[in-house]
Amino acid sequence: MTDDLIAQLSADLRPVPANRLRTWLLYATAAGAALAFLIMVPWIGLRSDFPGAFADPIFWTKFLYTLVFLGFGVWSAERLSRPGGNMRAPVLGAVALVALTGIAGIVQLV
């Protein structure tokens, strides 16, 4: 019975480009970010000093930190969506990012 199911599921297979999943994950992420922005602006509003915030290096540090976490999230989702995906590298990268941020915070306090 299981062999018949596998045969039926794999009967009409067509090759899929190798980066199709990554592309769809990035499209979904961009759509989610745009939707979150469209909901956030009328609800909470933008910072009053938003134009001046672009000159602040902390603003860009926070922005980069969020983008790197986004990258690790997409990488993790791609790995988890495939059978036998190894999560070691994305998890270690995220842990290293948190540790680096903690160290930077301690250095700034000292």
Short mmCIF file of C-alpha atoms in Angstrom, two decimals, residues 12-103:
data_model
loop_
_atom_site.label_atom_id
_atom_site.label_comp_id
_atom_site.label_asym_id
_atom_site.label_seq_id
_atom_site.Cartn_x
_atom_site.Cartn_y
_atom_site.Cartn_z
CA ASP A 12 4.34 12.96 -12.87
CA LEU A 13 7.48 14.53 -11.44
CA ARG A 14 9.01 17.44 -13.30
CA PRO A 15 12.39 19.01 -12.50
CA VAL A 16 12.26 22.16 -10.41
CA PRO A 17 14.99 24.80 -10.43
CA ALA A 18 17.35 24.44 -7.47
CA ASN A 19 16.71 27.93 -6.08
CA ARG A 20 12.90 27.90 -6.40
CA LEU A 21 12.31 27.43 -2.66
CA ARG A 22 14.71 30.21 -1.69
CA THR A 23 13.03 32.55 -4.17
CA TRP A 24 9.56 31.82 -2.79
CA LEU A 25 10.79 32.25 0.79
CA LEU A 26 12.26 35.65 -0.08
CA TYR A 27 9.02 36.70 -1.86
CA ALA A 28 7.00 35.65 1.19
CA THR A 29 9.37 37.52 3.50
CA ALA A 30 9.17 40.68 1.39
CA ALA A 31 5.38 40.48 1.27
CA GLY A 32 5.23 39.99 5.05
CA ALA A 33 7.54 42.95 5.65
CA ALA A 34 5.48 45.18 3.35
CA LEU A 35 2.24 44.12 5.04
CA ALA A 36 3.72 44.70 8.50
CA PHE A 37 4.86 48.17 7.41
CA LEU A 38 1.42 49.01 5.99
CA ILE A 39 -0.23 47.95 9.25
CA MET A 40 2.34 49.57 11.55
CA VAL A 41 2.44 53.07 10.05
CA PRO A 42 -1.24 53.96 10.52
CA TRP A 43 -1.41 52.19 13.87
CA ILE A 44 1.79 53.35 15.61
CA GLY A 45 3.18 55.97 13.22
CA LEU A 46 6.77 56.75 12.35
CA ARG A 47 9.33 58.22 14.71
CA SER A 48 9.12 61.98 14.96
CA ASP A 49 12.87 62.25 14.27
CA PHE A 50 12.87 59.71 11.46
CA PRO A 51 14.84 61.77 8.90
CA GLY A 52 17.51 62.54 11.49
CA ALA A 53 17.74 58.90 12.56
CA PHE A 54 19.41 58.01 9.25
CA ALA A 55 22.55 59.83 10.39
CA ASP A 56 22.75 57.79 13.61
CA PRO A 57 25.01 54.72 13.39
CA ILE A 58 22.89 52.92 16.00
CA PHE A 59 19.91 53.06 13.62
CA TRP A 60 21.91 51.29 10.92
CA THR A 61 23.34 48.79 13.43
CA LYS A 62 19.84 47.80 14.51
CA PHE A 63 18.72 47.61 10.88
CA LEU A 64 21.67 45.38 9.94
CA TYR A 65 21.11 43.20 13.02
CA THR A 66 17.50 42.62 11.97
CA LEU A 67 18.49 41.84 8.37
CA VAL A 68 21.09 39.30 9.50
CA PHE A 69 18.48 37.59 11.70
CA LEU A 70 16.18 37.57 8.67
CA GLY A 71 18.90 35.86 6.67
CA PHE A 72 19.37 33.20 9.34
CA GLY A 73 15.60 32.68 9.46
CA VAL A 74 15.30 32.18 5.71
CA TRP A 75 18.33 29.89 5.76
CA SER A 76 16.79 27.85 8.59
CA ALA A 77 13.42 27.60 6.87
CA GLU A 78 15.10 26.43 3.68
CA ARG A 79 17.09 23.79 5.55
CA LEU A 80 14.04 22.58 7.50
CA SER A 81 11.96 22.23 4.34
CA ARG A 82 14.22 19.54 2.91
CA PRO A 83 14.52 16.01 4.22
CA GLY A 84 17.63 15.56 6.31
CA GLY A 85 18.33 19.29 6.47
CA ASN A 86 21.17 20.13 8.81
CA MET A 87 20.37 23.02 11.16
CA ARG A 88 23.78 23.28 12.75
CA ALA A 89 25.17 26.18 10.70
CA PRO A 90 22.11 28.51 10.86
CA VAL A 91 21.66 27.93 14.60
CA LEU A 92 25.35 28.50 15.32
CA GLY A 93 25.23 31.68 13.23
CA ALA A 94 22.22 33.03 15.15
CA VAL A 95 23.81 32.15 18.49
CA ALA A 96 27.05 33.86 17.41
CA LEU A 97 25.09 36.97 16.41
CA VAL A 98 23.38 37.13 19.81
CA ALA A 99 26.71 36.57 21.58
CA LEU A 100 28.40 39.27 19.50
CA THR A 101 25.60 41.70 20.30
CA GLY A 102 25.88 40.88 24.00
CA ILE A 103 29.63 41.43 23.94
#
